[in-house]
């Protein structure tokens, strides 16, 4: 699902999800003053072979701007500090792991999640209780995201110095959330190594207008055409649905939104018919070991479904899990995407250059507490992922003070930023033929 496979499937998914939605919205817009005028035709099920869409030249007209006000586009390689310079300004204590403190935060997220689950057991399985179940799913899924973040920290080696303890906690927490621990650990390390790399990036790598097969995700012109036909509001709604509802399973199963280097990978099957490029050396064995944890959890869930009923298990477990997955995708999407944040080719890329293209955002004290500041201190996390989350704020303050031009913080409220990205981040194009930078095409 990366490159051509993802572009091929996204078209049909897009149209199936919004075929009637788009038509209805068009009718509503036209209907107020149009009386009984005939409704416009529904969107076509496939894009035309030669899309007729005008993409304005990015260097010849004003670019779209986020709350960054174009800052990321002004940063050059010379503005990016080295790892040594980072170590010089970030206090040494920020790189030290405290096992007791990490265990406390793991216990905190786990206990809060289990407490929510216990409250859910008291909700009756009746239609009238549907609003209660919706609220339960939203709250429990949001709280459980803290467990996801703790496991994520284990995968990075930022939890404690005891590797066995760290691996055990990460494996159990991620498996409980149906995340294949070692598989994700590998793919996420690739994501960190190649953040915003147009070829080797592992998540949220955009389609490229007139893309070159094997170097870029092709199909950008077709996606722009589709967005032009639907309108940006409908297209934005479509992107929210695709990303938040099916984005995470699509990534695990097909490598959706990854760059072209690793092909259509699968986090459960490190072999044909899927690409095995993401799993070198002994990683296939680790993928199968990850599967064992998932099988155990599915077995427990099946046993509970037999005793309690399938509907209750789906309500207690599956609904909150969907919300947790939405948080995960939403965080990652906004950490690396906005209308004035570029992607880079090999010639213009370095690890630190990619790390400084991450974006911190204002999630507020409640979500920072529940999710261990995963969204508000993400730049520091990409610069050195071994910094524990409880030191990340101090590290962030040091980095933004020492390197204000390179550090990216967008004050836009998160819900507004998400809508802006969904509507406008459609496909990128090479800024100039001889430069290794890609910016978002303006429809």
Short mmCIF file of C-alpha atoms in Angstrom, two decimals:
data_model
loop_
_atom_site.label_atom_id
_atom_site.label_comp_id
_atom_site.label_asym_id
_atom_site.label_seq_id
_atom_site.Cartn_x
_atom_site.Cartn_y
_atom_site.Cartn_z
CA UNK A 1 0.00 0.00 0.00
CA UNK A 2 2.91 2.32 -0.41
CA UNK A 3 3.59 3.95 -3.74
CA UNK A 4 1.39 2.56 -6.45
CA UNK A 5 -0.39 -0.10 -4.31
CA UNK A 6 -1.59 2.49 -1.78
CA UNK A 7 -2.61 4.95 -4.44
CA UNK A 8 -4.47 2.20 -6.29
CA UNK A 9 -6.48 1.14 -3.25
CA UNK A 10 -7.06 4.60 -1.86
CA UNK A 11 -9.07 5.61 -4.91
CA UNK A 12 -11.71 2.89 -4.56
CA UNK A 13 -11.81 3.32 -0.78
CA UNK A 14 -12.28 7.03 -1.21
CA UNK A 15 -15.17 6.68 -3.60
CA UNK A 16 -16.87 3.89 -1.70
CA UNK A 17 -16.82 5.90 1.52
CA UNK A 18 -17.99 9.17 0.07
CA UNK A 19 -19.90 8.39 -3.09
CA UNK A 20 -23.24 9.31 -1.57
CA UNK A 21 -21.81 11.80 0.94
CA UNK A 22 -20.34 13.94 -1.80
CA UNK A 23 -23.56 13.92 -3.78
CA UNK A 24 -25.62 14.84 -0.74
CA UNK A 25 -23.36 17.74 0.16
CA UNK A 26 -23.46 19.03 -3.38
CA UNK A 27 -27.26 18.86 -3.37
CA UNK A 28 -27.48 20.68 -0.06
CA UNK A 29 -25.21 23.44 -1.29
CA UNK A 30 -27.18 23.90 -4.47
CA UNK A 31 -30.61 23.13 -3.11
CA UNK A 32 -31.27 26.25 -1.05
CA UNK A 33 -31.99 28.37 -4.07
CA UNK A 34 -32.33 25.81 -6.77
CA UNK A 35 -35.80 24.47 -6.13
CA UNK A 36 -36.17 21.10 -7.83
CA UNK A 37 -33.14 21.42 -10.06
CA UNK A 38 -31.58 18.08 -10.90
CA UNK A 39 -28.86 16.91 -8.53
CA UNK A 40 -25.31 16.94 -9.86
CA UNK A 41 -23.76 13.69 -10.96
CA UNK A 42 -22.10 11.54 -8.33
CA UNK A 43 -18.32 11.47 -8.23
CA UNK A 44 -16.77 9.02 -10.66
CA UNK A 45 -15.65 5.71 -9.23
CA UNK A 46 -12.17 6.07 -10.72
CA UNK A 47 -10.06 9.05 -11.64
CA UNK A 48 -9.72 9.77 -15.32
CA UNK A 49 -6.64 8.49 -17.10
CA UNK A 50 -5.49 12.04 -17.85
CA UNK A 51 -6.61 14.25 -14.96
CA UNK A 52 -7.28 17.81 -15.98
CA UNK A 53 -6.30 19.67 -12.86
CA UNK A 54 -4.31 22.85 -12.62
CA UNK A 55 -1.53 22.83 -10.05
CA UNK A 56 -0.15 26.29 -9.52
CA UNK A 57 3.62 26.55 -9.60
CA UNK A 58 4.70 26.74 -5.97
CA UNK A 59 7.59 29.13 -6.58
CA UNK A 60 5.41 31.54 -8.57
CA UNK A 61 2.62 32.19 -6.07
CA UNK A 62 2.13 32.51 -2.30
CA UNK A 63 2.29 29.22 -0.42
CA UNK A 64 -0.30 28.06 2.08
CA UNK A 65 0.81 28.78 5.62
CA UNK A 66 0.17 27.07 8.93
CA UNK A 67 0.72 28.55 12.36
CA UNK A 68 4.42 28.08 11.63
CA UNK A 69 4.11 30.96 9.13
CA UNK A 70 6.47 29.27 6.69
CA UNK A 71 9.27 28.78 9.24
CA UNK A 72 10.05 25.23 8.13
CA UNK A 73 10.57 26.45 4.56
CA UNK A 74 13.17 28.97 5.70
CA UNK A 75 15.33 26.45 7.55
CA UNK A 76 18.45 25.25 5.72
CA UNK A 77 20.93 22.51 6.49
CA UNK A 78 23.24 25.13 8.00
CA UNK A 79 20.60 25.97 10.62
CA UNK A 80 20.44 22.40 11.91
CA UNK A 81 22.61 21.61 14.94
CA UNK A 82 24.64 18.44 15.29
CA UNK A 83 24.00 15.79 17.93
CA UNK A 84 27.04 17.08 19.81
CA UNK A 85 25.56 20.57 19.88
CA UNK A 86 22.30 19.12 21.22
CA UNK A 87 24.17 17.29 23.98
CA UNK A 88 25.90 20.57 24.85
CA UNK A 89 22.62 22.44 25.50
CA UNK A 90 20.34 19.72 26.88
CA UNK A 91 21.06 18.92 30.56
CA UNK A 92 22.72 15.53 31.00
CA UNK A 93 20.00 14.41 33.42
CA UNK A 94 17.49 14.49 30.54
CA UNK A 95 19.18 11.44 29.00
CA UNK A 96 19.01 9.33 32.16
CA UNK A 97 16.31 6.70 32.65
CA UNK A 98 14.71 6.16 36.04
CA UNK A 99 13.24 2.67 36.34
CA UNK A 100 11.03 3.47 39.32
CA UNK A 101 9.62 6.57 37.66
CA UNK A 102 8.98 4.75 34.39
CA UNK A 103 7.22 1.92 36.23
CA UNK A 104 5.06 4.48 38.00
CA UNK A 105 3.88 6.00 34.73
CA UNK A 106 3.26 2.55 33.24
CA UNK A 107 1.19 1.62 36.29
CA UNK A 108 -0.65 4.94 36.15
CA UNK A 109 -1.81 4.46 32.57
CA UNK A 110 -2.63 0.79 33.12
CA UNK A 111 -4.66 1.36 36.30
CA UNK A 112 -6.59 4.25 34.73
CA UNK A 113 -7.39 2.13 31.69
CA UNK A 114 -8.54 -0.84 33.78
CA UNK A 115 -10.65 1.46 35.93
CA UNK A 116 -12.41 2.74 32.83
CA UNK A 117 -13.00 -0.84 31.72
CA UNK A 118 -14.49 -1.72 35.11
CA UNK A 119 -16.91 1.20 34.82
CA UNK A 120 -17.85 0.01 31.35
CA UNK A 121 -18.94 -3.33 32.77
CA UNK A 122 -21.77 -1.52 34.52
CA UNK A 123 -23.23 -0.13 31.27
CA UNK A 124 -26.24 -2.16 30.09
CA UNK A 125 -26.29 -3.67 26.62
CA UNK A 126 -29.36 -1.73 25.55
CA UNK A 127 -30.04 0.64 22.69
CA UNK A 128 -30.90 3.43 25.12
CA UNK A 129 -27.39 3.10 26.55
CA UNK A 130 -25.75 3.85 23.19
CA UNK A 131 -24.71 7.40 24.24
CA UNK A 132 -23.08 5.92 27.35
CA UNK A 133 -21.18 3.41 25.24
CA UNK A 134 -19.99 6.18 22.90
CA UNK A 135 -18.76 8.21 25.87
CA UNK A 136 -17.14 5.12 27.37
CA UNK A 137 -15.29 4.37 24.13
CA UNK A 138 -14.05 7.96 23.79
CA UNK A 139 -12.82 8.19 27.39
CA UNK A 140 -11.36 4.68 27.67
CA UNK A 141 -9.67 4.82 24.27
CA UNK A 142 -8.17 8.18 25.15
CA UNK A 143 -6.88 6.92 28.50
CA UNK A 144 -5.52 3.69 26.97
CA UNK A 145 -3.42 5.75 24.58
CA UNK A 146 -1.17 6.38 27.59
CA UNK A 147 -0.42 2.63 27.68
CA UNK A 148 0.41 2.80 23.98
CA UNK A 149 2.87 5.63 24.61
CA UNK A 150 4.59 3.75 27.45
CA UNK A 151 5.04 0.71 25.19
CA UNK A 152 6.31 3.04 22.47
CA UNK A 153 8.91 4.32 24.92
CA UNK A 154 9.95 0.74 25.68
CA UNK A 155 10.43 0.12 21.97
CA UNK A 156 12.84 3.05 21.84
CA UNK A 157 14.88 1.91 24.83
CA UNK A 158 13.83 4.97 26.83
CA UNK A 159 11.98 3.13 29.60
CA UNK A 160 14.79 1.74 31.75
CA UNK A 161 18.30 0.28 31.64
CA UNK A 162 17.06 -3.25 32.24
CA UNK A 163 16.43 -4.42 28.69
CA UNK A 164 14.55 -7.56 29.66
CA UNK A 165 12.14 -5.68 31.91
CA UNK A 166 11.72 -2.99 29.27
CA UNK A 167 10.99 -5.50 26.51
CA UNK A 168 8.56 -7.44 28.68
CA UNK A 169 6.52 -4.35 29.58
CA UNK A 170 6.48 -3.05 26.02
CA UNK A 171 5.56 -6.47 24.62
CA UNK A 172 2.67 -6.98 27.05
CA UNK A 173 1.22 -3.48 26.70
CA UNK A 174 1.45 -3.38 22.91
CA UNK A 175 0.13 -6.92 22.50
CA UNK A 176 -2.84 -6.00 24.72
CA UNK A 177 -3.60 -3.26 22.18
CA UNK A 178 -3.11 -5.66 19.23
CA UNK A 179 0.15 -4.00 18.24
CA UNK A 180 2.89 -6.43 17.07
CA UNK A 181 5.64 -5.16 19.34
CA UNK A 182 8.88 -6.11 17.58
CA UNK A 183 7.44 -5.54 14.10
CA UNK A 184 6.42 -2.04 15.05
CA UNK A 185 9.73 -1.46 16.84
CA UNK A 186 11.56 -2.10 13.58
CA UNK A 187 9.29 -0.06 11.29
CA UNK A 188 9.19 2.81 13.78
CA UNK A 189 12.98 2.89 13.95
CA UNK A 190 12.99 3.27 10.16
CA UNK A 191 10.50 6.11 10.51
CA UNK A 192 12.84 7.88 12.94
CA UNK A 193 15.88 7.33 10.77
CA UNK A 194 14.19 8.80 7.67
CA UNK A 195 11.65 11.33 8.91
CA UNK A 196 10.11 13.25 5.98
CA UNK A 197 12.36 11.44 3.50
CA UNK A 198 10.44 11.19 0.25
CA UNK A 199 11.83 7.75 -0.68
CA UNK A 200 12.81 6.03 2.54
CA UNK A 201 10.25 7.52 4.92
CA UNK A 202 8.06 4.97 6.67
CA UNK A 203 4.85 6.86 7.56
CA UNK A 204 2.81 9.70 6.07
CA UNK A 205 4.96 9.92 2.96
CA UNK A 206 2.90 11.91 0.42
CA UNK A 207 2.07 11.20 -3.19
CA UNK A 208 4.16 13.18 -5.67
CA UNK A 209 2.89 15.04 -8.73
CA UNK A 210 4.51 13.44 -11.77
CA UNK A 211 6.31 11.11 -9.39
CA UNK A 212 9.12 8.82 -10.51
CA UNK A 213 8.47 5.14 -9.89
CA UNK A 214 10.80 3.71 -7.25
CA UNK A 215 11.95 7.12 -6.03
CA UNK A 216 8.63 8.68 -5.09
CA UNK A 217 5.06 7.66 -4.37
CA UNK A 218 3.43 8.17 -7.75
CA UNK A 219 -0.13 9.35 -8.34
CA UNK A 220 -0.10 12.87 -6.97
CA UNK A 221 -1.75 14.34 -10.05
CA UNK A 222 -4.58 11.82 -9.79
CA UNK A 223 -5.11 12.62 -6.13
CA UNK A 224 -5.25 16.34 -6.91
CA UNK A 225 -7.77 15.61 -9.62
CA UNK A 226 -9.91 13.64 -7.19
CA UNK A 227 -9.73 16.43 -4.62
CA UNK A 228 -10.70 18.96 -7.27
CA UNK A 229 -13.75 16.90 -8.25
CA UNK A 230 -14.91 16.37 -4.67
CA UNK A 231 -14.09 19.81 -3.36
CA UNK A 232 -11.67 20.37 -0.51
CA UNK A 233 -14.29 20.10 2.24
CA UNK A 234 -15.52 16.72 1.07
CA UNK A 235 -11.97 15.60 0.37
CA UNK A 236 -10.91 16.71 3.85
CA UNK A 237 -13.76 14.73 5.42
CA UNK A 238 -12.71 11.73 3.35
CA UNK A 239 -9.11 12.02 4.55
CA UNK A 240 -10.21 12.20 8.17
CA UNK A 241 -12.28 9.04 7.72
CA UNK A 242 -9.55 7.14 5.91
CA UNK A 243 -6.75 8.16 8.23
CA UNK A 244 -8.52 7.92 11.57
CA UNK A 245 -10.75 4.90 10.94
CA UNK A 246 -8.68 2.64 8.71
CA UNK A 247 -5.24 4.26 8.71
CA UNK A 248 -3.68 2.20 11.49
CA UNK A 249 -4.82 -1.27 10.36
CA UNK A 250 -3.97 -0.32 6.76
CA UNK A 251 -0.45 0.57 7.86
CA UNK A 252 0.04 -2.65 9.81
CA UNK A 253 -1.37 -4.82 7.03
CA UNK A 254 -0.06 -3.09 3.91
CA UNK A 255 2.44 -0.40 4.91
CA UNK A 256 -0.02 2.34 3.94
CA UNK A 257 1.49 5.84 3.56
CA UNK A 258 5.07 4.54 3.60
CA UNK A 259 7.62 5.52 1.00
CA UNK A 260 8.44 3.35 -2.02
CA UNK A 261 11.66 1.78 -0.69
CA UNK A 262 10.09 -1.04 1.34
CA UNK A 263 7.13 -1.94 -0.84
CA UNK A 264 3.86 -3.30 0.56
CA UNK A 265 5.05 -4.58 3.93
CA UNK A 266 2.97 -6.48 6.46
CA UNK A 267 3.69 -6.30 10.20
CA UNK A 268 2.38 -9.84 10.77
CA UNK A 269 3.74 -11.72 7.74
CA UNK A 270 7.38 -10.91 6.88
CA UNK A 271 7.29 -12.87 3.65
CA UNK A 272 5.46 -13.26 0.34
CA UNK A 273 2.99 -12.17 -0.89
CA UNK A 274 4.19 -9.08 1.01
CA UNK A 275 7.51 -7.32 0.67
CA UNK A 276 10.20 -8.54 3.05
CA UNK A 277 12.45 -5.51 2.48
CA UNK A 278 11.55 -4.02 5.84
CA UNK A 279 12.66 -7.15 7.72
CA UNK A 280 16.42 -7.79 7.33
CA UNK A 281 18.58 -10.29 9.23
CA UNK A 282 16.70 -11.85 12.18
CA UNK A 283 13.73 -9.49 12.09
CA UNK A 284 11.39 -12.04 10.47
CA UNK A 285 11.74 -14.21 13.58
CA UNK A 286 10.87 -11.22 15.72
CA UNK A 287 7.81 -10.55 13.58
CA UNK A 288 6.57 -14.08 14.23
CA UNK A 289 7.29 -13.62 17.94
CA UNK A 290 5.18 -10.47 17.86
CA UNK A 291 2.38 -12.49 16.29
CA UNK A 292 2.46 -14.88 19.25
CA UNK A 293 1.48 -12.06 21.59
CA UNK A 294 -1.37 -11.03 19.32
CA UNK A 295 -2.64 -14.63 19.13
CA UNK A 296 -2.68 -14.88 22.93
CA UNK A 297 -4.68 -11.68 23.27
CA UNK A 298 -7.11 -12.74 20.56
CA UNK A 299 -7.53 -16.04 22.40
CA UNK A 300 -8.37 -14.23 25.63
CA UNK A 301 -10.85 -12.02 23.82
CA UNK A 302 -12.46 -15.03 22.17
CA UNK A 303 -12.83 -16.71 25.55
CA UNK A 304 -14.44 -13.59 26.99
CA UNK A 305 -16.77 -13.36 23.99
CA UNK A 306 -17.87 -16.94 24.63
CA UNK A 307 -18.66 -16.13 28.26
CA UNK A 308 -19.95 -12.56 28.02
CA UNK A 309 -21.18 -12.38 24.43
CA UNK A 310 -19.56 -10.97 21.33
CA UNK A 311 -21.44 -7.66 21.52
CA UNK A 312 -20.25 -6.90 25.04
CA UNK A 313 -16.62 -7.68 24.23
CA UNK A 314 -16.80 -5.50 21.14
CA UNK A 315 -18.29 -2.68 23.20
CA UNK A 316 -15.83 -3.03 26.08
CA UNK A 317 -12.68 -3.60 24.02
CA UNK A 318 -13.02 -2.95 20.29
CA UNK A 319 -14.69 0.47 20.49
CA UNK A 320 -12.06 1.98 22.83
CA UNK A 321 -9.31 0.38 20.73
CA UNK A 322 -10.60 2.22 17.67
CA UNK A 323 -10.33 5.50 19.60
CA UNK A 324 -6.78 4.67 20.69
CA UNK A 325 -5.86 3.97 17.07
CA UNK A 326 -7.38 7.29 16.06
CA UNK A 327 -5.21 9.09 18.59
CA UNK A 328 -2.13 7.28 17.33
CA UNK A 329 -2.73 8.18 13.69
CA UNK A 330 -3.79 11.73 14.52
CA UNK A 331 -0.66 12.33 16.56
CA UNK A 332 1.68 10.95 13.93
CA UNK A 333 -0.05 12.76 11.09
CA UNK A 334 0.22 16.15 12.78
CA UNK A 335 3.73 15.57 14.06
CA UNK A 336 5.11 15.38 10.53
CA UNK A 337 2.63 17.09 8.22
CA UNK A 338 1.41 20.59 7.52
CA UNK A 339 0.92 22.82 4.53
CA UNK A 340 4.29 24.56 4.88
CA UNK A 341 6.41 21.64 6.08
CA UNK A 342 8.51 20.12 3.26
CA UNK A 343 9.65 16.60 2.47
CA UNK A 344 13.20 15.93 1.35
CA UNK A 345 15.09 13.88 -1.20
CA UNK A 346 18.39 12.18 -0.39
CA UNK A 347 20.49 15.13 -1.52
CA UNK A 348 18.89 17.48 1.01
CA UNK A 349 18.42 15.01 3.86
CA UNK A 350 20.18 14.16 7.08
CA UNK A 351 18.95 12.48 10.26
CA UNK A 352 18.96 15.75 12.20
CA UNK A 353 17.38 17.64 9.30
CA UNK A 354 14.49 15.19 9.32
CA UNK A 355 14.19 15.23 13.11
CA UNK A 356 13.84 19.03 13.08
CA UNK A 357 10.95 18.74 10.62
CA UNK A 358 8.85 17.28 13.44
CA UNK A 359 6.26 19.65 14.89
CA UNK A 360 5.26 20.25 18.51
CA UNK A 361 1.64 21.24 19.11
CA UNK A 362 -0.53 22.43 22.03
CA UNK A 363 -2.48 19.44 23.34
CA UNK A 364 -3.23 20.99 26.73
CA UNK A 365 -2.58 19.74 30.28
CA UNK A 366 -5.13 16.89 30.28
CA UNK A 367 -3.89 15.13 27.15
CA UNK A 368 -0.26 15.87 28.06
CA UNK A 369 -0.92 14.11 31.38
CA UNK A 370 -2.73 11.12 29.88
CA UNK A 371 -0.42 10.72 26.88
CA UNK A 372 2.91 11.60 28.52
CA UNK A 373 3.49 14.68 26.34
CA UNK A 374 3.83 12.64 23.16
CA UNK A 375 2.45 15.48 21.02
CA UNK A 376 3.91 18.55 22.72
CA UNK A 377 7.55 17.35 23.01
CA UNK A 378 7.90 15.34 19.82
CA UNK A 379 10.77 17.34 18.34
CA UNK A 380 13.03 16.39 21.26
CA UNK A 381 11.85 12.79 20.93
CA UNK A 382 12.95 12.65 17.28
CA UNK A 383 16.28 14.30 18.03
CA UNK A 384 17.04 11.64 20.64
CA UNK A 385 14.37 9.00 21.18
CA UNK A 386 16.15 7.67 24.28
CA UNK A 387 15.07 10.74 26.27
CA UNK A 388 12.36 9.54 28.70
CA UNK A 389 9.06 11.39 28.42
CA UNK A 390 9.36 12.81 31.94
CA UNK A 391 12.50 14.68 30.86
CA UNK A 392 11.19 15.68 27.43
CA UNK A 393 9.75 19.05 28.47
CA UNK A 394 13.05 20.19 29.96
CA UNK A 395 14.89 18.98 26.88
CA UNK A 396 12.40 20.75 24.62
CA UNK A 397 12.84 24.05 26.45
CA UNK A 398 16.61 23.81 26.05
CA UNK A 399 16.37 22.98 22.34
CA UNK A 400 13.91 25.73 21.42
CA UNK A 401 15.95 28.31 23.37
CA UNK A 402 19.25 27.35 21.74
CA UNK A 403 17.92 26.74 18.21
CA UNK A 404 14.81 28.91 17.73
CA UNK A 405 15.03 28.97 13.94
CA UNK A 406 15.15 25.20 13.59
CA UNK A 407 12.66 24.23 16.32
CA UNK A 408 9.07 23.97 15.06
CA UNK A 409 6.06 24.75 17.25
CA UNK A 410 2.64 25.44 15.75
CA UNK A 411 0.23 27.14 18.20
CA UNK A 412 -2.83 26.37 16.05
CA UNK A 413 -5.49 24.49 18.07
CA UNK A 414 -5.10 20.83 17.23
CA UNK A 415 -8.59 20.32 15.78
CA UNK A 416 -8.08 23.26 13.43
CA UNK A 417 -4.65 22.00 12.38
CA UNK A 418 -6.09 18.54 11.68
CA UNK A 419 -8.77 19.99 9.41
CA UNK A 420 -6.25 22.20 7.61
CA UNK A 421 -3.97 19.24 6.94
CA UNK A 422 -6.82 16.98 5.83
CA UNK A 423 -8.14 19.57 3.34
CA UNK A 424 -4.88 20.87 1.91
CA UNK A 425 -2.12 18.28 2.21
CA UNK A 426 -3.04 16.37 -0.93
CA UNK A 427 0.17 15.79 -2.88
CA UNK A 428 3.63 17.32 -3.09
CA UNK A 429 5.71 18.44 -6.01
CA UNK A 430 9.39 19.14 -6.48
CA UNK A 431 9.88 22.77 -5.63
CA UNK A 432 12.36 23.19 -8.47
CA UNK A 433 13.67 20.58 -10.92
CA UNK A 434 17.22 20.76 -9.56
CA UNK A 435 16.45 20.85 -5.81
CA UNK A 436 15.89 18.04 -3.34
CA UNK A 437 12.89 19.55 -1.59
CA UNK A 438 9.18 18.83 -2.02
CA UNK A 439 6.39 21.18 -1.00
CA UNK A 440 2.63 20.75 -0.98
CA UNK A 441 0.97 21.51 -4.30
CA UNK A 442 -1.74 24.16 -4.20
CA UNK A 443 -4.97 23.07 -5.86
#
